[in-house]
Short mmCIF file of C-alpha atoms in Angstrom, two decimals:
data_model
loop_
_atom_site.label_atom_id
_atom_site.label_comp_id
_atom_site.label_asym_id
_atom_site.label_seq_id
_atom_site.Cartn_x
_atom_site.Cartn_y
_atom_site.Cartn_z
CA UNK A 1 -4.01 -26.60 2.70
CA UNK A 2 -4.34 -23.40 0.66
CA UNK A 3 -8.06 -23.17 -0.22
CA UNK A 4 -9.77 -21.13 -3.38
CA UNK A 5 -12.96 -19.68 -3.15
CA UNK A 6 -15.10 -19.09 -6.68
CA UNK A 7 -18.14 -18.13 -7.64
CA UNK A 8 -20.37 -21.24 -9.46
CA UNK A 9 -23.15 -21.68 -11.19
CA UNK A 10 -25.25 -24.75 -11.02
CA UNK A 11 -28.39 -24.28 -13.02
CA UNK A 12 -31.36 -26.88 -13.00
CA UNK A 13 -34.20 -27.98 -15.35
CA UNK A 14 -37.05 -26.79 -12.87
CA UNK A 15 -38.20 -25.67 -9.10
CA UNK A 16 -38.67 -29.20 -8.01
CA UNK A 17 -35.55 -30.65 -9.51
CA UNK A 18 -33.44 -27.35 -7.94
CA UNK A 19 -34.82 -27.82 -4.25
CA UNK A 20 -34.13 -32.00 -4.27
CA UNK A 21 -30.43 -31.07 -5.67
CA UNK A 22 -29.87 -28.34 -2.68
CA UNK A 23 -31.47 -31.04 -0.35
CA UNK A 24 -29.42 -34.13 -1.76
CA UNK A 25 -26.23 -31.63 -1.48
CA UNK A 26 -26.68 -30.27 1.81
CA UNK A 27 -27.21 -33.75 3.32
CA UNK A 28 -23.83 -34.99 2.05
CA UNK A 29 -22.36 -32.23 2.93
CA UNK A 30 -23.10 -31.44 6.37
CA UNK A 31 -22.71 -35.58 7.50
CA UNK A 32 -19.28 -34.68 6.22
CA UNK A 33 -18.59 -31.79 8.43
CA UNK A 34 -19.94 -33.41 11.11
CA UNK A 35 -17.71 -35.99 10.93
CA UNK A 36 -14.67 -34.08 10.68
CA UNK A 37 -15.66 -31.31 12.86
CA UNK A 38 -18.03 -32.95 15.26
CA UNK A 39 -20.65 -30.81 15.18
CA UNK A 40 -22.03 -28.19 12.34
CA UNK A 41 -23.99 -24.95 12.54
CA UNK A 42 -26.68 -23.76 9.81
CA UNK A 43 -27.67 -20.74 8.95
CA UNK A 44 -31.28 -20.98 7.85
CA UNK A 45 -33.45 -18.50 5.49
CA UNK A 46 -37.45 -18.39 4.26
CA UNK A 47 -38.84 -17.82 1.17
CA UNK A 48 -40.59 -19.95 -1.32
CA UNK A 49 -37.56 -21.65 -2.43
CA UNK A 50 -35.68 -21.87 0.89
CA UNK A 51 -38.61 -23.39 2.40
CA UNK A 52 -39.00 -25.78 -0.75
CA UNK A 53 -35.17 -26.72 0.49
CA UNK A 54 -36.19 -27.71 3.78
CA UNK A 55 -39.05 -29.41 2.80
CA UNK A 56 -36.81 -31.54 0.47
CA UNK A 57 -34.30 -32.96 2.77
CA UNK A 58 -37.57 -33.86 5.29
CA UNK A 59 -38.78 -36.21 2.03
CA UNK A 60 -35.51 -37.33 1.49
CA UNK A 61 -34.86 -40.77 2.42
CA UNK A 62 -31.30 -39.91 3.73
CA UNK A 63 -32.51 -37.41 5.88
CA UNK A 64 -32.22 -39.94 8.93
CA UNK A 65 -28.40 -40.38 7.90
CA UNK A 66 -27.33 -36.82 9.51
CA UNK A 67 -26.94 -36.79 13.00
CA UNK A 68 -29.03 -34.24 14.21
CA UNK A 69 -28.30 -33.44 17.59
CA UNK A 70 -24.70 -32.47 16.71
CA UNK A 71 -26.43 -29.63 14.24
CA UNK A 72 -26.86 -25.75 15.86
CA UNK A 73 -29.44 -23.76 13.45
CA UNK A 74 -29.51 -20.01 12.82
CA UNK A 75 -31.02 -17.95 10.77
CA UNK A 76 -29.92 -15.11 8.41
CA UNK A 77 -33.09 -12.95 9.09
CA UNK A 78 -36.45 -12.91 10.78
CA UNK A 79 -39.64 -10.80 10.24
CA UNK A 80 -40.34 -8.65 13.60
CA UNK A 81 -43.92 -10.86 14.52
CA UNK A 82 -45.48 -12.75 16.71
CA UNK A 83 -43.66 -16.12 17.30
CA UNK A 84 -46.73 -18.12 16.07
CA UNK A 85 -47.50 -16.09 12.56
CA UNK A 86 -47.41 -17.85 9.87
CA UNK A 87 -44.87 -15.32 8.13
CA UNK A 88 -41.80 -16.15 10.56
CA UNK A 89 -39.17 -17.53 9.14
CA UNK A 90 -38.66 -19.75 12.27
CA UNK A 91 -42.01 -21.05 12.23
CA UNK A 92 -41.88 -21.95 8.35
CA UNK A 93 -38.59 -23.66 8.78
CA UNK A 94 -40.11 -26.00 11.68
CA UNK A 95 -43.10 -26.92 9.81
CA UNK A 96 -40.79 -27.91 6.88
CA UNK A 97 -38.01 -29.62 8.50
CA UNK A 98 -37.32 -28.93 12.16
CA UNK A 99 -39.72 -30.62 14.04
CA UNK A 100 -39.53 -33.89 11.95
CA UNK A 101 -35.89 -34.72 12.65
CA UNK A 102 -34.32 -35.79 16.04
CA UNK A 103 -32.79 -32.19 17.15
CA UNK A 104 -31.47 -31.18 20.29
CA UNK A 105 -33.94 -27.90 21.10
CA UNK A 106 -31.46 -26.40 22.46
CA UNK A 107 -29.23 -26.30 19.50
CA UNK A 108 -31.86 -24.56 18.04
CA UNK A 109 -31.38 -20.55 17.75
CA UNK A 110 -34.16 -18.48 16.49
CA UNK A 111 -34.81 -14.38 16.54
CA UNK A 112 -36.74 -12.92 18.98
CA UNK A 113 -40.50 -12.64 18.51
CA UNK A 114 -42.13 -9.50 18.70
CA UNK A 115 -44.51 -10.34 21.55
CA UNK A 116 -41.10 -11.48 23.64
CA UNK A 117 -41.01 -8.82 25.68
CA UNK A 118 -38.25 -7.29 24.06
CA UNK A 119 -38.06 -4.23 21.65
CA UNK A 120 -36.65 -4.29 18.21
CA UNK A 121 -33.51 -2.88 19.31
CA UNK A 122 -33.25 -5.19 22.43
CA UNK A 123 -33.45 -8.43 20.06
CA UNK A 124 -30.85 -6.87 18.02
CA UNK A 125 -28.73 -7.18 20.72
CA UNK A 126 -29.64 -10.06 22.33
CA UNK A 127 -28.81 -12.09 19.42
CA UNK A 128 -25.54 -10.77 18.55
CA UNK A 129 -24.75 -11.71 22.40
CA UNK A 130 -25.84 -15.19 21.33
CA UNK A 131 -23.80 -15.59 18.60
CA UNK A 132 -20.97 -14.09 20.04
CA UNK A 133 -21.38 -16.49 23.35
CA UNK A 134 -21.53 -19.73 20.70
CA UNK A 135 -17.95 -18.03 18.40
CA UNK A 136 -14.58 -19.14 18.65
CA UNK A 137 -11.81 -16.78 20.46
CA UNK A 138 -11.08 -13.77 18.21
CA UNK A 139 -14.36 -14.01 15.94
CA UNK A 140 -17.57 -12.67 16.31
CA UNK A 141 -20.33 -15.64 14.93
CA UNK A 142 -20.08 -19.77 15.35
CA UNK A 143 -18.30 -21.16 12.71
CA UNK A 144 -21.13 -21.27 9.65
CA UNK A 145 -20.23 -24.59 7.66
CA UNK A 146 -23.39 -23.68 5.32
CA UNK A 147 -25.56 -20.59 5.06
CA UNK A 148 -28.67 -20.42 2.97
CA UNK A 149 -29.57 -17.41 0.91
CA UNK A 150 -32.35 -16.39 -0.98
CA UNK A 151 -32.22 -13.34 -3.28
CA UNK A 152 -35.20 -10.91 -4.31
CA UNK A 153 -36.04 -9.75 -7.16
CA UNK A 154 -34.05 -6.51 -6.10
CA UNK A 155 -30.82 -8.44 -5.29
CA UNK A 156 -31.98 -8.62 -1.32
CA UNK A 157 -30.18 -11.05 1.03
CA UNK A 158 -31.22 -11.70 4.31
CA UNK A 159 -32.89 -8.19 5.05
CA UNK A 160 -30.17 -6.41 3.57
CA UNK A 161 -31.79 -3.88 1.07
CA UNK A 162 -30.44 -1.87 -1.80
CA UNK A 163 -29.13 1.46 -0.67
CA UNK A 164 -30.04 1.12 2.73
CA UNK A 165 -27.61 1.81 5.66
CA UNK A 166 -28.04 -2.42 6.54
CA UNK A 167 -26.15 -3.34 3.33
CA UNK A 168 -22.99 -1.27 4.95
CA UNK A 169 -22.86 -1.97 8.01
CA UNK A 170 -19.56 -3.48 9.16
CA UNK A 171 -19.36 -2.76 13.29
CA UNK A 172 -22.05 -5.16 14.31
CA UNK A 173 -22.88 -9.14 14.06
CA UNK A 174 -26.97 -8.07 13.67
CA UNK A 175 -28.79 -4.87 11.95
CA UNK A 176 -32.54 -4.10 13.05
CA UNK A 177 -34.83 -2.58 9.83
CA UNK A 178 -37.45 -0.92 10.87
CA UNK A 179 -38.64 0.42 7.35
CA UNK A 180 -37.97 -2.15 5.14
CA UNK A 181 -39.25 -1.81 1.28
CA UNK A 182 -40.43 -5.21 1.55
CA UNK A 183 -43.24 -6.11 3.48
CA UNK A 184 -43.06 -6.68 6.98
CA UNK A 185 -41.49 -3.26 7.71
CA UNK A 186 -39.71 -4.24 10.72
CA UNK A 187 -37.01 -6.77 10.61
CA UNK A 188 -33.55 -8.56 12.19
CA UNK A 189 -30.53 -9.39 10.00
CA UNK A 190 -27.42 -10.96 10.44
CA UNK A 191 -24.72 -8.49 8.36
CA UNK A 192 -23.12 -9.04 5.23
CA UNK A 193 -19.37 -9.81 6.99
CA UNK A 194 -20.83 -12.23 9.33
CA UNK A 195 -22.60 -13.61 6.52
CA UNK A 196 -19.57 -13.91 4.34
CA UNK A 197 -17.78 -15.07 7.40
CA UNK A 198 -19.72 -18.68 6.49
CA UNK A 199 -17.58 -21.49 5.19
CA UNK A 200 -20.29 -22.37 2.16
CA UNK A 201 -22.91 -20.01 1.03
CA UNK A 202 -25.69 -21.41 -0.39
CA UNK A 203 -27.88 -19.26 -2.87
CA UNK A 204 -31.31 -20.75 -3.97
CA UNK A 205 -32.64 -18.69 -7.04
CA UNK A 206 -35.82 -19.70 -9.12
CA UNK A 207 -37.70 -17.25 -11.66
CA UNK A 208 -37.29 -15.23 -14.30
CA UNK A 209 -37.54 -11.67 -12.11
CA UNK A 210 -34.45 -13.18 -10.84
CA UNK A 211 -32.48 -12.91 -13.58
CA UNK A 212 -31.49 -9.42 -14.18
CA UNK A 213 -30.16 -9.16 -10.63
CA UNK A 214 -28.34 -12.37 -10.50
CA UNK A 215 -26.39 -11.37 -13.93
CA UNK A 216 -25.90 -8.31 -12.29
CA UNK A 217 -24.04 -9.62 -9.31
CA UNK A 218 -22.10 -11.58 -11.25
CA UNK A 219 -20.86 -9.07 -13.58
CA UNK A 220 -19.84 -7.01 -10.71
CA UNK A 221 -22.68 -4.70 -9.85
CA UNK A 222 -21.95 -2.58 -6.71
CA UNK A 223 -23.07 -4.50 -2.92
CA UNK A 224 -25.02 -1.60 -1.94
CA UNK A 225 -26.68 -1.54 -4.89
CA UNK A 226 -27.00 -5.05 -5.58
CA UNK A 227 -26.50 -6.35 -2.00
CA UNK A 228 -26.37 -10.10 -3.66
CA UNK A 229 -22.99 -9.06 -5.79
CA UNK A 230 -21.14 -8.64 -2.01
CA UNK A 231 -21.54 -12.58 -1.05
CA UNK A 232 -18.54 -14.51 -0.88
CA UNK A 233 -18.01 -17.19 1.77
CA UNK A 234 -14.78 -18.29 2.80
CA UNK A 235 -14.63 -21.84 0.75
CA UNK A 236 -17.55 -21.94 -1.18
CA UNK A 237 -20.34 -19.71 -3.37
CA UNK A 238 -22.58 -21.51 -5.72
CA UNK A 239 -25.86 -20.30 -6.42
CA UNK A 240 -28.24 -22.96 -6.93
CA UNK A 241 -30.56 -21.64 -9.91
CA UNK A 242 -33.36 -23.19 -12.30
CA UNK A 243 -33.46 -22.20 -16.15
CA UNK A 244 -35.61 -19.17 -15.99
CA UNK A 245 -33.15 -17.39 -13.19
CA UNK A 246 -30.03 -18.01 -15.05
CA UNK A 247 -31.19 -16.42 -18.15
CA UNK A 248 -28.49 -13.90 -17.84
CA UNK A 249 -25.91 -14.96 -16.42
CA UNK A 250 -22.24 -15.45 -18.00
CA UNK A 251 -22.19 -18.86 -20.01
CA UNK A 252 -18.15 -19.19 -18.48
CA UNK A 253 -20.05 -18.92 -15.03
CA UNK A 254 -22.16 -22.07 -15.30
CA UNK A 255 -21.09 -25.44 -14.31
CA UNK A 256 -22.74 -28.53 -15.44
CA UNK A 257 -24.84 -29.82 -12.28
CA UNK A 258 -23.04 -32.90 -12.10
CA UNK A 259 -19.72 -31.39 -11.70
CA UNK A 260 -18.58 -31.66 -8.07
CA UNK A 261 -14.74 -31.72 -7.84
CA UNK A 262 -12.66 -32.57 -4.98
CA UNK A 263 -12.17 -29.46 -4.67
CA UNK A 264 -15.93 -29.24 -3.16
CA UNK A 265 -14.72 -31.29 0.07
CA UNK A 266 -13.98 -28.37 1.63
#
């Protein structure tokens, strides 16, 4: 089966109704590739609206439907702190979701904390060895059925900055930041072809200082300036928006919310 990949648009009323739609969406989805794969692995981000996400399929009353133990979690990027602050992206995502649902702990695959043991460097490492030990032959990352993304206000993804050496790196599955424009300085990222190695990609946008950047991408702005405008995953690409973020972008782009082809099976 020849599959197309294209970019889409799906733009909601408001925050609330964007992060239920994402939830609703993600829980069909994933009970579907877990029953034709057997098993499904997530790539997980933070932010205000990624954590909203999370926090929406826990409220959802279909949330017991998916069959959590046969779901692995990642996670695109992690801020270089202690494993209890309050600012991990790991710790967020298990308030919000993780440690309300029936998982199997070991399915569960954060970044190294800071107060590990290891260095920044040394994490790096370590978890492209664990993504490489959990790939199929000849690849370099598990097979990512959906990836979350959010995007800043600079076109960020993951901690993959604009003009910084991150954004172009190609030889390895995970980048280390030590000076990172965006507070905390030192970070861990998976790369943009590991990240566009993902079968969906999932972009959450909300906000009007999202706007200009999102337009951007999708008129064709360069990656390494506009690190957003290099996603593409290998079936799907929708970015998930409310009104105020899709102020800009092409009216040909946007898809009415409701429209979900067969086409979207994949």
């Amino acid at each position: 089966m020849t599959v197309t990949n294209e970019r889409r648009v799906l733009v909601h009323p408001d925050k609330a109704t964007l992060a239920g739609t994402v939830a609703a969406r993600f829980i069909t989805k994933i009970t579907d590739v877990i029953d034709s794969e057997g098993d499904a692995n997530v790539v997980l981000t933070g932010g205000t609206m990624g954590i909203a996400v999370l926090e929406a399929i826990n409220a959802s009353a279909a949330r017991d439907s998916v069959d959590w133990s046969r779901v692995s979690f990642w996670w695109g990027d992690e801020r270089w702190l202690p494993r209890d602050d309050d600012e991990r992206n790991e710790k967020q995502a298990r308030a919000a979701l993780l440690d309300h649902i029936a998982i199997d702990e070991a399915h569960v695959h954060p970044f190294a904390a800071s107060d590990s043991g290891l260095t920044l460097e040394e994490a790096a490492d370590a978890y492209e060895r664990e993504l490489a030990d959990a790939a199929r032959e000849g690849t370099r990352a598990p097979r990512f059925d959906i990836t979350f993304l959010g995007v800043g206000p600079d076109g960020h993804i993951a901690s993959l900055f604009p003009g910084r050496e991150g954004i172009r790196e190609t030889e390895r599955s995970v980048i280390f930041e030590r000076n990172s424009p965006k507070p905390p300085p030192e970070r861990l990222s998976l790369t943009l072809p590991v990240l566009n190695a993902s079968e969906r990609l999932f972009m959450v946008l909300a906000g009007p200082d999202k706007a200009s950047v999102l337009g951007l991408a999708l008129a064709g702005a360069s990656f390494e300036e506009v690190p957003v405008a290099g996603l593409q995953g290998r079936r799907r690409t929708v970015f998930f928006v409310d009104q105020d973020a899709a102020a800009e972008v092409p009216e040909n782009l946007i898809a009415p919310v409701n429209y979900w082809t067969a086409a979207d099976a994949n």
